[in-house]
Coordinates of C-alpha atoms and ligand atoms in Angstrom, one line a residue:
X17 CA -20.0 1.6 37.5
X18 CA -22.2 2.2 40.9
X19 CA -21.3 2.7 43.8
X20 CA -22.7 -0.3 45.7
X21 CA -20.4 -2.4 43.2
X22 CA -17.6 -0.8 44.4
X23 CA -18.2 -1.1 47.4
X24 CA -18.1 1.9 49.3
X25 CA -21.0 1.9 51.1
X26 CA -19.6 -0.3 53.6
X27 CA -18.8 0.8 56.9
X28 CA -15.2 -0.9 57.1
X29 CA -14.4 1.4 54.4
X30 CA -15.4 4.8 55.3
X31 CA -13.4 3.9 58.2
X32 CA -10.4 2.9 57.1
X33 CA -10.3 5.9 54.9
X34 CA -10.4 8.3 57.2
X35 CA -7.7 6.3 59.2
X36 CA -4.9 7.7 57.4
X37 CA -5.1 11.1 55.5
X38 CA -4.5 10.6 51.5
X39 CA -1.3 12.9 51.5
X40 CA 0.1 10.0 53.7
X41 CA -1.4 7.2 51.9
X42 CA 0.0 9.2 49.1
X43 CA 3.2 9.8 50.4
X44 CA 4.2 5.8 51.3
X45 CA 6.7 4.5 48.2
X46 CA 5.4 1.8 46.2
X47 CA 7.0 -1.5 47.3
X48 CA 9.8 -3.1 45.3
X49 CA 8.8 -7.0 44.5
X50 CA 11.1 -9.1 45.9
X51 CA 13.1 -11.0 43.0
X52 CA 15.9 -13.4 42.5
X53 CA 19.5 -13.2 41.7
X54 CA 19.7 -11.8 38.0
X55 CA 23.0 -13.7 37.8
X56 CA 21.6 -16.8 39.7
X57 CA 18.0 -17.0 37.7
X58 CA 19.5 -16.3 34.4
X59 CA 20.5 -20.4 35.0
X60 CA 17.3 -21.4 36.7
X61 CA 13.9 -22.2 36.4
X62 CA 13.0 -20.8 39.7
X63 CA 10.0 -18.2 39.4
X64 CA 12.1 -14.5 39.5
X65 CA 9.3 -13.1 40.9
X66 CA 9.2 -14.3 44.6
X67 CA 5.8 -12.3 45.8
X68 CA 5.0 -9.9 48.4
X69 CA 5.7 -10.4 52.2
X70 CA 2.2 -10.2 54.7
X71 CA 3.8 -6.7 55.8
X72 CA 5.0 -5.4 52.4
X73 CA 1.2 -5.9 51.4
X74 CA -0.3 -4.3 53.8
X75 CA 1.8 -1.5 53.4
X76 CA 1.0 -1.2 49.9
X77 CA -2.8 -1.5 50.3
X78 CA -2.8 2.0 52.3
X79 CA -1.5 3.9 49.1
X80 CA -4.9 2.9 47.5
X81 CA -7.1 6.1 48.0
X82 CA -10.1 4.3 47.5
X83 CA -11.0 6.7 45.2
X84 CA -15.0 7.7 45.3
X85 CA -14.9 7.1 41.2
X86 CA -11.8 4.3 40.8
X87 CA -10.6 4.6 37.4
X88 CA -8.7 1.6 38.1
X89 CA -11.5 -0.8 37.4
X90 CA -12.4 0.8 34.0
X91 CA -8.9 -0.8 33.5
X92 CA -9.5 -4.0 34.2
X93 CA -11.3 -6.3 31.0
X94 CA -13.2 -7.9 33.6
X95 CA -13.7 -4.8 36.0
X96 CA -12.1 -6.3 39.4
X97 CA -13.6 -4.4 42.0
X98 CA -10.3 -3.4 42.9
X99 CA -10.2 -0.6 46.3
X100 CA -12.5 -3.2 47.6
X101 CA -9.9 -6.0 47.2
X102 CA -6.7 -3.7 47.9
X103 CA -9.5 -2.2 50.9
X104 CA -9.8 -5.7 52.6
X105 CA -6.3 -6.5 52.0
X106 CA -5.6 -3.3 54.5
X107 CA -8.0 -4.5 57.2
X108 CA -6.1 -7.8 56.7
X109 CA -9.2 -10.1 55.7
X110 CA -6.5 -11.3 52.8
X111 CA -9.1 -14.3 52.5
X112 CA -12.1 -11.3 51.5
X113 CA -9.6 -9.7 49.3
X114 CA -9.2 -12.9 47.0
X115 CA -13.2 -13.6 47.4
X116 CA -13.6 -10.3 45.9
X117 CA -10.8 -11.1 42.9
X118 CA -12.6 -14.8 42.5
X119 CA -16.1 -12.7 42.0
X120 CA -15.0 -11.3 38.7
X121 CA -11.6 -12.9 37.5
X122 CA -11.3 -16.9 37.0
X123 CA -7.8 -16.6 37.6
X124 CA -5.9 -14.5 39.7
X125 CA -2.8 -15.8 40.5
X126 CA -2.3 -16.1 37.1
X127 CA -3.3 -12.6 35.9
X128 CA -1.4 -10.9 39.4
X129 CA 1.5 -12.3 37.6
X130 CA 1.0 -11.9 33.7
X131 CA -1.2 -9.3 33.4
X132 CA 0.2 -6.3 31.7
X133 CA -1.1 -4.1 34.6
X134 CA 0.8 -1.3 33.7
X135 CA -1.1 -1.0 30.4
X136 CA -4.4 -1.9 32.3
X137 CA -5.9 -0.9 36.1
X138 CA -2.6 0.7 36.8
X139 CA -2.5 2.9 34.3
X140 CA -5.7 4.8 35.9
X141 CA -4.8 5.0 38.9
X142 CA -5.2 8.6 40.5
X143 CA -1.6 8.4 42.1
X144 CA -0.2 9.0 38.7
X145 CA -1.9 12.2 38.2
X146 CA 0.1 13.2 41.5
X147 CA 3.2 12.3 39.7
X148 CA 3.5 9.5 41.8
X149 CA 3.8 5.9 41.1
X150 CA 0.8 3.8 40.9
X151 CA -0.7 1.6 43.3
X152 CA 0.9 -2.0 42.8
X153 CA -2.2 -3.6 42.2
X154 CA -0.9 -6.4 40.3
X155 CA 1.4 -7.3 42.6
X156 CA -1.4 -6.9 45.7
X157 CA -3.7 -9.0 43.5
X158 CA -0.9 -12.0 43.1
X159 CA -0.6 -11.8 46.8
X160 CA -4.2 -12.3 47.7
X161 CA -5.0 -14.7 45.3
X162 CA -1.3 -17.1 46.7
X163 CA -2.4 -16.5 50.2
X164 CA -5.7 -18.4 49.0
X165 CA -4.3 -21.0 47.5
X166 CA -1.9 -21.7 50.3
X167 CA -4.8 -21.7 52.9
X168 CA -6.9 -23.4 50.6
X169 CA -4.2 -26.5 50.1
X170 CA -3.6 -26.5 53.6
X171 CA -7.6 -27.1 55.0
X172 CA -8.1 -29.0 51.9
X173 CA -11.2 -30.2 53.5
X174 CA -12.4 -27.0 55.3
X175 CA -15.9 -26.1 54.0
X176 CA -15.0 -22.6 54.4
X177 CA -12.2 -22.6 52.2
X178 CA -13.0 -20.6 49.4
X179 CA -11.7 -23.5 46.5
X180 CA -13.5 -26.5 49.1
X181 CA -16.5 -24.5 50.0
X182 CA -17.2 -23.7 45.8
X183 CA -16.6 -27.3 44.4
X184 CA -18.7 -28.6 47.2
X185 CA -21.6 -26.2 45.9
X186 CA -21.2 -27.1 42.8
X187 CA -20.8 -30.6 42.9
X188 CA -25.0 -30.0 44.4
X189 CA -25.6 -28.0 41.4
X190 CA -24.3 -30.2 38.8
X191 CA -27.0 -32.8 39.7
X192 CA -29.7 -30.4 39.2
X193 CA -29.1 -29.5 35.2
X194 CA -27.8 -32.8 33.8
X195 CA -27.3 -30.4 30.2
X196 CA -23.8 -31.2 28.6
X197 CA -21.4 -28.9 27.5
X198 CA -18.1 -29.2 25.1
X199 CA -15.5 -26.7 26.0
X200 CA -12.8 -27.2 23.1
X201 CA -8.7 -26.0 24.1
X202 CA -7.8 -25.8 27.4
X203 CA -6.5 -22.1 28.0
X204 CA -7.2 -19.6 30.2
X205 CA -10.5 -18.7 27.8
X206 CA -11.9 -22.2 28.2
X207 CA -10.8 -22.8 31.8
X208 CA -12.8 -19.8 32.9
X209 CA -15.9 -20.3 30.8
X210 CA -15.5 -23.8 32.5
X211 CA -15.6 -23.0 35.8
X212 CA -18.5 -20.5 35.4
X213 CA -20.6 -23.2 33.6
X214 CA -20.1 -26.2 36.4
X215 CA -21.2 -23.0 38.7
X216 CA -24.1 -22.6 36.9
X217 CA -24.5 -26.0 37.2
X218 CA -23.9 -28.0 34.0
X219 CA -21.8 -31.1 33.4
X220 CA -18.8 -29.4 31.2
X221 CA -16.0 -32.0 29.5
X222 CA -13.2 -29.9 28.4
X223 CA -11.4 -31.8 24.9
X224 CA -8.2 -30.4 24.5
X225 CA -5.4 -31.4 22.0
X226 CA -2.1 -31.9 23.9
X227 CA -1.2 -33.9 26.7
X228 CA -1.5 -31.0 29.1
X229 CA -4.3 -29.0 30.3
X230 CA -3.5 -25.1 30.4
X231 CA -3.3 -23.7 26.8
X232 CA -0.5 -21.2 26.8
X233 CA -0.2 -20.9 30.1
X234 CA 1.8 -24.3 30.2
X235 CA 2.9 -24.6 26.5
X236 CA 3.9 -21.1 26.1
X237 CA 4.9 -19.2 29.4
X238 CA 7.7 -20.8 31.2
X239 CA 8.0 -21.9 34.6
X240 CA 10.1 -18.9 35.8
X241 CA 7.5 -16.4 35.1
X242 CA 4.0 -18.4 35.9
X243 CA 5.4 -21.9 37.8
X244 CA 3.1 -24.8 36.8
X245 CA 2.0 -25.4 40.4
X246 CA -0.2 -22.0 40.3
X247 CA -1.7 -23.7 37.3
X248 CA -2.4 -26.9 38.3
X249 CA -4.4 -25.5 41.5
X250 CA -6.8 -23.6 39.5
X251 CA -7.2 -26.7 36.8
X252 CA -7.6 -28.9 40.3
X253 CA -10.1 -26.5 41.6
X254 CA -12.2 -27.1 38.4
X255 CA -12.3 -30.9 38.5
X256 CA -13.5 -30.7 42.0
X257 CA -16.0 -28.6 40.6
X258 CA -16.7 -31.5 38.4
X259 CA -15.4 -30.6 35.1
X260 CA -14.0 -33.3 32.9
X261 CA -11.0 -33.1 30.9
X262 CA -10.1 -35.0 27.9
X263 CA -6.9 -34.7 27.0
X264 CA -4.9 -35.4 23.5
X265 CA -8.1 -34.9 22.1
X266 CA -7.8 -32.9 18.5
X267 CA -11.6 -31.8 18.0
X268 CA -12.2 -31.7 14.3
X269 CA -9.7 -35.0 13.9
X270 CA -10.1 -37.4 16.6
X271 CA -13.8 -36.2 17.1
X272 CA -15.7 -33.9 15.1
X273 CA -18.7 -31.1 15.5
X274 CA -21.1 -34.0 14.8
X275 CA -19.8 -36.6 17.3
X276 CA -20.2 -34.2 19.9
X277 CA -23.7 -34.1 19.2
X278 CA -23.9 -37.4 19.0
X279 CA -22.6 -37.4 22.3
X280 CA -25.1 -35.4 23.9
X281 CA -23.3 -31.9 23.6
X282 CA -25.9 -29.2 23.7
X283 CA -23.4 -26.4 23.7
X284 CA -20.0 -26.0 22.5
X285 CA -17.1 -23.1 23.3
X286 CA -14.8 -22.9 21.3
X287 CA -11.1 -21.3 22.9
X288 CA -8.9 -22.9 20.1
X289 CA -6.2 -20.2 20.7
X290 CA -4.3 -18.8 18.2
X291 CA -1.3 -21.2 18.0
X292 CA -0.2 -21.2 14.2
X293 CA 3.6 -19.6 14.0
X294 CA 3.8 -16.4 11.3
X295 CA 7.1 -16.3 10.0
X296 CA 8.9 -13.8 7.5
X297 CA 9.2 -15.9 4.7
X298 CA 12.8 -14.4 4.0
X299 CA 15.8 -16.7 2.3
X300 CA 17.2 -19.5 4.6
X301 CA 14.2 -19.6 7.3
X302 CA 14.5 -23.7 6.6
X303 CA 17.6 -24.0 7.6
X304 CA 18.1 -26.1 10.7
X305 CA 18.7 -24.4 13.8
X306 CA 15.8 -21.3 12.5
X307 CA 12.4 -22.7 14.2
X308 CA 9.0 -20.9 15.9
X309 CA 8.7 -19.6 19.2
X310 CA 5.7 -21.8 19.7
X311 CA 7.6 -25.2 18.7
X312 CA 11.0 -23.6 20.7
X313 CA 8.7 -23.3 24.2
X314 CA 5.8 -26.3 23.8
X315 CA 9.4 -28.6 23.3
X316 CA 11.4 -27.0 26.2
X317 CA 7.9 -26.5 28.5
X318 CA 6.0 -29.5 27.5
X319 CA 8.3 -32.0 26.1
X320 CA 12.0 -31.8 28.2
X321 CA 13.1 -31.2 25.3
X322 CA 16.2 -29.5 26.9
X323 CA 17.4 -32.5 28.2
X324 CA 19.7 -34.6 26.0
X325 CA 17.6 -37.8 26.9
X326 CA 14.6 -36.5 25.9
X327 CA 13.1 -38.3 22.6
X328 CA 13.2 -35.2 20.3
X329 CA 16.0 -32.9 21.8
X330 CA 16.3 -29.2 21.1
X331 CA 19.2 -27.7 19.7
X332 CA 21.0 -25.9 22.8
X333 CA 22.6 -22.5 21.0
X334 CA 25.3 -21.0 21.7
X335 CA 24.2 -17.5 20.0
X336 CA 20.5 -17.1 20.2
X337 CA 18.7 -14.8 18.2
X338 CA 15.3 -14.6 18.5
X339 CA 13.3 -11.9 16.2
X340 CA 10.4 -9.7 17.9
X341 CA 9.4 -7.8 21.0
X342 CA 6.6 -9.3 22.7
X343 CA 6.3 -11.5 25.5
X344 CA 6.8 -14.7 23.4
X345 CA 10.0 -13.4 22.7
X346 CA 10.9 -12.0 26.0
X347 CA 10.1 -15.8 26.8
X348 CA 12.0 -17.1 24.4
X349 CA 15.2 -15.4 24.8
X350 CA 15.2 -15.4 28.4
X351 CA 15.0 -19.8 27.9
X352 CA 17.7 -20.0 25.6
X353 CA 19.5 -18.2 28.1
X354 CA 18.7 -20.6 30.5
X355 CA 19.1 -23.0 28.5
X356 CA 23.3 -22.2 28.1
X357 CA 23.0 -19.2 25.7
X358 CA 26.6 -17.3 25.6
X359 CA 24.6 -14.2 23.6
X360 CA 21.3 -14.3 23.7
X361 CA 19.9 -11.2 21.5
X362 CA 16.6 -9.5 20.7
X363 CA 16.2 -8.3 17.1
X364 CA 13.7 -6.0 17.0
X365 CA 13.0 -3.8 13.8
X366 CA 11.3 -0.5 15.8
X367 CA 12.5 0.8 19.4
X368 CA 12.6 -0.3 22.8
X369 CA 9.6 2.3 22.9
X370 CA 7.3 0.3 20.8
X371 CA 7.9 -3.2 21.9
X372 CA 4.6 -4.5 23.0
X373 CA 6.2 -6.9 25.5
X374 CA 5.5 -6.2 29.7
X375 CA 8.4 -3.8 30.9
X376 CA 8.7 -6.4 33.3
X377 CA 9.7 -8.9 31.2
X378 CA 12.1 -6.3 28.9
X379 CA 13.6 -5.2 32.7
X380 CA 14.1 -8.6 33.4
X381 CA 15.8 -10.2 30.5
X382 CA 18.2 -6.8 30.4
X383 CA 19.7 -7.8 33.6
X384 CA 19.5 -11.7 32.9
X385 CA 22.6 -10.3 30.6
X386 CA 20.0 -10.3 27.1
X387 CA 21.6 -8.3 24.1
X388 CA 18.8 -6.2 22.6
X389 CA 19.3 -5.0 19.0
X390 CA 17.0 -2.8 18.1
X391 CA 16.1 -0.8 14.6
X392 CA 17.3 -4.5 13.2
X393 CA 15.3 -6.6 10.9
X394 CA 16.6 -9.9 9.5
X395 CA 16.6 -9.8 5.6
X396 CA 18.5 -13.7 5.3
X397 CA 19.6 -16.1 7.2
X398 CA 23.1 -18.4 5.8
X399 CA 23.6 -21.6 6.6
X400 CA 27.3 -24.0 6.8
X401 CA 28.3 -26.8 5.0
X402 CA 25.3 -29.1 6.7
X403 CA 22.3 -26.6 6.5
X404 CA 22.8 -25.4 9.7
X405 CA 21.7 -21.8 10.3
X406 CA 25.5 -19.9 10.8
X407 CA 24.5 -16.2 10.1
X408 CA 21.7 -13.6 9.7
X409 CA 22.1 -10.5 7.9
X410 CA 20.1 -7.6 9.6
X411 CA 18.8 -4.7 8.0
X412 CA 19.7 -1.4 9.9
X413 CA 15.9 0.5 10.4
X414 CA 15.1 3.9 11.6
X415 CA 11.6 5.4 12.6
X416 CA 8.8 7.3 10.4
X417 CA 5.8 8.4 10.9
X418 CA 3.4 6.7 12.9
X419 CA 1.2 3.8 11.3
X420 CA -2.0 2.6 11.5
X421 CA -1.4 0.8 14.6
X422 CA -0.4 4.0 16.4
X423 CA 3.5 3.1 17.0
X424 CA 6.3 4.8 14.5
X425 CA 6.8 2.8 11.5
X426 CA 10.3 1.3 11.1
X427 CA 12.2 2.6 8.0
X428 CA 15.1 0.9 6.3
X429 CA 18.1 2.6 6.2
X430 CA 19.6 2.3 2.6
X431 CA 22.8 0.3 2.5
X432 CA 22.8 -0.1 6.0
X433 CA 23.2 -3.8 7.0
X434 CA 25.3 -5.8 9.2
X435 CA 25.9 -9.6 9.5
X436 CA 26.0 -11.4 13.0
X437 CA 27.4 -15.1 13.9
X438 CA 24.1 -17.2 14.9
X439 CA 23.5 -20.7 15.6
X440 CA 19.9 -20.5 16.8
X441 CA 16.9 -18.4 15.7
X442 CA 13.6 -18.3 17.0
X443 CA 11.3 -16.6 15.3
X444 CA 8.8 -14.8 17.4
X445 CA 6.4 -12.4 15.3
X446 CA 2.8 -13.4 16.1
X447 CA 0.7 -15.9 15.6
X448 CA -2.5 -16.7 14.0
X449 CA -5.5 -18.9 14.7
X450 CA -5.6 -22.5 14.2
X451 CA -8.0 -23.6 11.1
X452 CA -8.8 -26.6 12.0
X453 CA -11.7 -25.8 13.9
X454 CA -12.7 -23.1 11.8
X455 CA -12.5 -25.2 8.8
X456 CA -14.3 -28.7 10.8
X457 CA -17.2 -26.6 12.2
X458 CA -18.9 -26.2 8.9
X459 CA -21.1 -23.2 9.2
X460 CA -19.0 -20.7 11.4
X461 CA -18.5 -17.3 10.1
X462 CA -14.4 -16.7 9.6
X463 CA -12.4 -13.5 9.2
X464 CA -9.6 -13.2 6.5
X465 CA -7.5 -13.4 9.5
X466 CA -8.9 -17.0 10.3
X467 CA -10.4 -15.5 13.6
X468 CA -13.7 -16.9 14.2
X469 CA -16.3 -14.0 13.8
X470 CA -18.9 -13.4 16.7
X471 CA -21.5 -11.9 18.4
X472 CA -19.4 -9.3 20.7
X473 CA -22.0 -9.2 23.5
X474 CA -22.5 -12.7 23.8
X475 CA -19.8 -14.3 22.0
X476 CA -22.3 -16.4 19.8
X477 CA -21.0 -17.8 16.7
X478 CA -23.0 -18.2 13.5
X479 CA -23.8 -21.5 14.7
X480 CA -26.5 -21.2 17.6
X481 CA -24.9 -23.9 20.1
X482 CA -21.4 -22.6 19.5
X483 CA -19.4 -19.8 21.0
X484 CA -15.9 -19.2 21.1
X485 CA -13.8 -16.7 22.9
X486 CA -9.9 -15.9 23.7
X487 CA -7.0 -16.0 20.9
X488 CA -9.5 -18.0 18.2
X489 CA -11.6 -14.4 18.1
X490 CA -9.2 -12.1 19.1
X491 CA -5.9 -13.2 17.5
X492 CA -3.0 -13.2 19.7
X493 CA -4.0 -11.0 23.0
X494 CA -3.9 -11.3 26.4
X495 CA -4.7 -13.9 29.3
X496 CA -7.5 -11.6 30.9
X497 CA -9.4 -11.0 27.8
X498 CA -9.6 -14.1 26.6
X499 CA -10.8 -15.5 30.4
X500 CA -13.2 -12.7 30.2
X501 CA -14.6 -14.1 26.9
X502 CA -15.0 -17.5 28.6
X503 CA -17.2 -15.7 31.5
X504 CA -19.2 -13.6 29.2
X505 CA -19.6 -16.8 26.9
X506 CA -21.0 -18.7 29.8
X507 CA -23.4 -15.7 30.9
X508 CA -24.7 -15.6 27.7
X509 CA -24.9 -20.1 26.9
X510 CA -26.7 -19.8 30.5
X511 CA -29.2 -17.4 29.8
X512 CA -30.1 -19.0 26.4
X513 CA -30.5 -22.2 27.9
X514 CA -32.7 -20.8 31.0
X515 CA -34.7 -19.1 28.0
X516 CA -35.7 -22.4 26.3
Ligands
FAD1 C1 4.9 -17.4 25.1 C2 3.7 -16.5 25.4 C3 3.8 -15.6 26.4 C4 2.6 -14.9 26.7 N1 2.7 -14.0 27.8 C5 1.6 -13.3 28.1 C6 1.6 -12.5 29.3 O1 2.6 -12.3 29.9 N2 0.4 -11.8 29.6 C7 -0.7 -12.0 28.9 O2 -1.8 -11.5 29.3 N3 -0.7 -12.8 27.8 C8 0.4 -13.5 27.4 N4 0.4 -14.3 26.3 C9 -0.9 -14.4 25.5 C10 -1.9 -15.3 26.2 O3 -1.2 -16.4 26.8 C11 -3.0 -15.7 25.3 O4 -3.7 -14.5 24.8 C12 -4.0 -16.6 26.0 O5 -3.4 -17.8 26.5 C13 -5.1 -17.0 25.0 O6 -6.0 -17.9 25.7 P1 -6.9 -18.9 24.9 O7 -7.6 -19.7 26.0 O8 -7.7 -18.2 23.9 O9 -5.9 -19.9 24.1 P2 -4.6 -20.8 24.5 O10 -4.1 -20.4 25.8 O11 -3.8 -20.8 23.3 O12 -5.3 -22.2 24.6 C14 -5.9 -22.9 23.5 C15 -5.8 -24.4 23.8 O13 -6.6 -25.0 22.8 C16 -6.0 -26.2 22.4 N5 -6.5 -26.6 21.1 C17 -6.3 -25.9 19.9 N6 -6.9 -26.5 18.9 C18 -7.6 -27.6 19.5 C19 -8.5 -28.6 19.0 N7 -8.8 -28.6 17.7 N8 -9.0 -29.5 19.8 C20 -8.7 -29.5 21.2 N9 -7.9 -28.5 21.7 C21 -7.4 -27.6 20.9 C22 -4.5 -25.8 22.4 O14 -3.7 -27.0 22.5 C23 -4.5 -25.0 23.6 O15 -4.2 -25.8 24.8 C24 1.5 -15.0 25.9 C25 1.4 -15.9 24.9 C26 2.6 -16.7 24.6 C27 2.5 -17.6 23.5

């Protein structure tokens, strides 16, 4: 990393550090995010999260000691230059601080609030050497990136706003190239390979399956922990930039590799996602009432399916179990909840320790009244009279040695089971790619895990005018790696195209 990327060869800076010693920028607590009722949310839909105030920022951008060699952005996928950001937020230039986010990450509001940044930037930060907590640079970054948004929508046609100002530019550019590009799904991986294409100036149509534009970020994360609205600007921001969605679109059915040529497509990115449910494959998992966390969220995010009106109506439980640890589940259970769940329980087979979810999202479902049973694994699920899951008997675990993946291994306990009252179970243990595309696109190179193989620096597939990028290469990950596939997809589809 330089040091003219970072920044600090700016005057502003120098200054402002030496405004306040780093034992007192040290010294200030990191702030507390300001969150709703855990009695009152654990019934509503309202985001639980409610954002920093203008002062609590500010106050929290002077613990940053803009550090001369910030760990923090080796800790960031996409390498947010993050003192600068945190650096202008102190000054109070909150519009600079989200300029310098946009530079780098395709979606901040999103990632400020489902980042795992705890795992990420802020687990570098120097304050934790000090045995102090670390900077909150995710919740810093969702204020920035809000405060943009909110000045954007209200100068909607100020030039100088940074959402106006960009689709204006591009709209120019697009003219100038003319060269067609398919992006196929509609997550955060091609959204942001979107956005950096109509920049560069090329007329992108994004196809994507459903009836909704935002991949997982609508489907799968629910309105209390990423509202819709925060979405929908960044997906409007992109069709003033020109781009073209297509929705309900299944590419590989309703139009294959060779109609988009047909078409005119002279490059295609692939950002399927990885939206095919594992399950155990124990006794009873076809019983009614036992379904995926995928179809459990798409129904109750995309479909109303919570509402008794609605044309396919989910099954409201009483006693929600729903197996695994990770944010999917955390998702999951905290819906049911909302959704009228008396007990609403985690099974997990390994500890709290290992569970790969955000300790946000484990803090947050605790207080929301979640029962978490941990060291349990279901073994078989019994149904009544009408096939209607009624009960799950766990297996009791305890922890071995560590396994490949670094976390303890769960071992059974012999004998040791128990048998709980259920009327609901989501299962929520990962997910693998879709093979549809894989399988239409004939030619691409496929893993045994169904993940599309590719060139890492450039994300280039076998095929020469595809790339692909986010949960179709990766497997299940995260919302800033697969946006920073998209960028580095588009870098590379750019430079090939400038080449020829
Ligand atoms: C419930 C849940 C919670 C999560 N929470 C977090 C979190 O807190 N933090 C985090 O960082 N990550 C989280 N993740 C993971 C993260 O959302 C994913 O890693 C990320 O969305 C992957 O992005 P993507 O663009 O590759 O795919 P997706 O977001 O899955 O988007 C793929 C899109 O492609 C469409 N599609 C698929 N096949 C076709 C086709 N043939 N034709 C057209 N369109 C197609 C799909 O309908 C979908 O809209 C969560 C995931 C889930 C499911």
């Amino acid at each position: 990393m330089n040091k003219i990327e970072t920044g600090r060869n700016e005057q502003w800076r120098e200054e402002l550090r030496k405004s306040l010693k780093a034992k007192e920028r040290a010294d200030i607590p990191r702030v507390k995010m300001p969150e709703l009722d855990a009695e009152y949310r654990s019934h509503s839909y309202d985001e639980v999260n409610q954002g920093l105030s203008l002062e609590q920022a500010l106050t929290e951008s002077k613990r940053c000691l803009d550090c001369l060699d910030p760990q923090c952005i080796t800790g960031c996928p996409v390498e947010i230059n993050i003192p600068k950001f945190i650096k202008n937020i102190e000054r109070n230039e909150i519009l600079e601080a989200a300029k310098t986010l946009k530079d780098t990450s395709a979606l901040p509001a999103v990632c400020g609030r489902v980042c795992p940044q705890e795992k990420q930037c802020e687990s570098k930060c120097i304050h934790l050497k000090m045995k102090k907590e670390a900077v909150a640079i995710g919740y810093l970054e969702r204020f920035a990136a809000d405060f943009a948004i909110e000045n954007s929508c209200h100068s909607a046609l100020d030039a100088e706003s940074p959402v106006q100002g960009m689709a204006d530019q591009v709209r120019h550019d697009n003219k100038s190239k003319g060269i067609k590009i398919a992006v196929v799904g509609s997550g955060p991986a091609g959204l942001s390979f979107a956005g950096d294409m109509a920049k560069f100036g090329y007329d992108v149509t994004v196809f994507e399956a459903l009836h909704e534009i935002g991949g997982v970020l609508k489907y799968g994360i629910p309105e209390f922990r990423l509202p819709n609205a925060i979405v929908n600007v960044e997906i409007n921001s992109l069709q003033q930039m020109g781009v073209k969605f297509i929705t309900n679109c299944i590419v590989g059915k309703t139009i294959s590799y060779e109609n988009l040529h047909e078409q005119g497509f002279k490059g295609i990115f692939v950002a399927s996602g990885a939206g095919l449910p594992n399950f155990m494959n124990i006794a009873g998992e076809n019983l009614a009432g036992v379904l995926s966390s995928n179809e459990y969220l798409t129904r109750v995010n995309l479909m109303n399916a919570y509402k008794k009106e609605a044309d396919t109506p989910v099954f409201l439980g009483k006693k929600v179990a729903v197996i695994g640890g990770g944010n999917t589940a955390m998702d999951s259970v905290r819906t049911a909840r909302r959704l009228g769940a008396e007990k609403a329980m985690i099974i997990y087979r390994r500890s709290e320790e290992e569970m790969p979810a955000r300790v946000e999202e484990i803090k947050h479902a605790k207080e929301e009244g979640v029962i978490f049973l941990t060291l349990h694994n279901p073994v078989q699920y019994i149904g009544d009279e009408k096939g209607h899951v009624k009960q799950m008997i766990l297996q009791k675990m305890e922890l071995g040695e560590p396994d490949a993946s670094g976390r303890c291994k769960p071992v059974e306990i012999p004998g040791a089971t128990e048998t709980i009252d259920v009327d609901m179970v989501v299962v929520s243990i990962g997910v693998s790619p879709n093979p549809l595309v894989p399988s239409a696109f004939s030619g691409l190179n496929v893993s045994k895990w169904g993940t599309i193989i590719v060139n890492q620096d450039t994300m280039q597939t076998g095929l020469s005018d595809v790339y692909a990028g986010g949960d179709i290469v990766r497997g299940g990950a995260t919302v800033i790696l697969a946006m920073g596939d998209g960028r580095k997809a588009a870098a590379a589809m750019n430079q090939s195209f400038n080449k020829n």
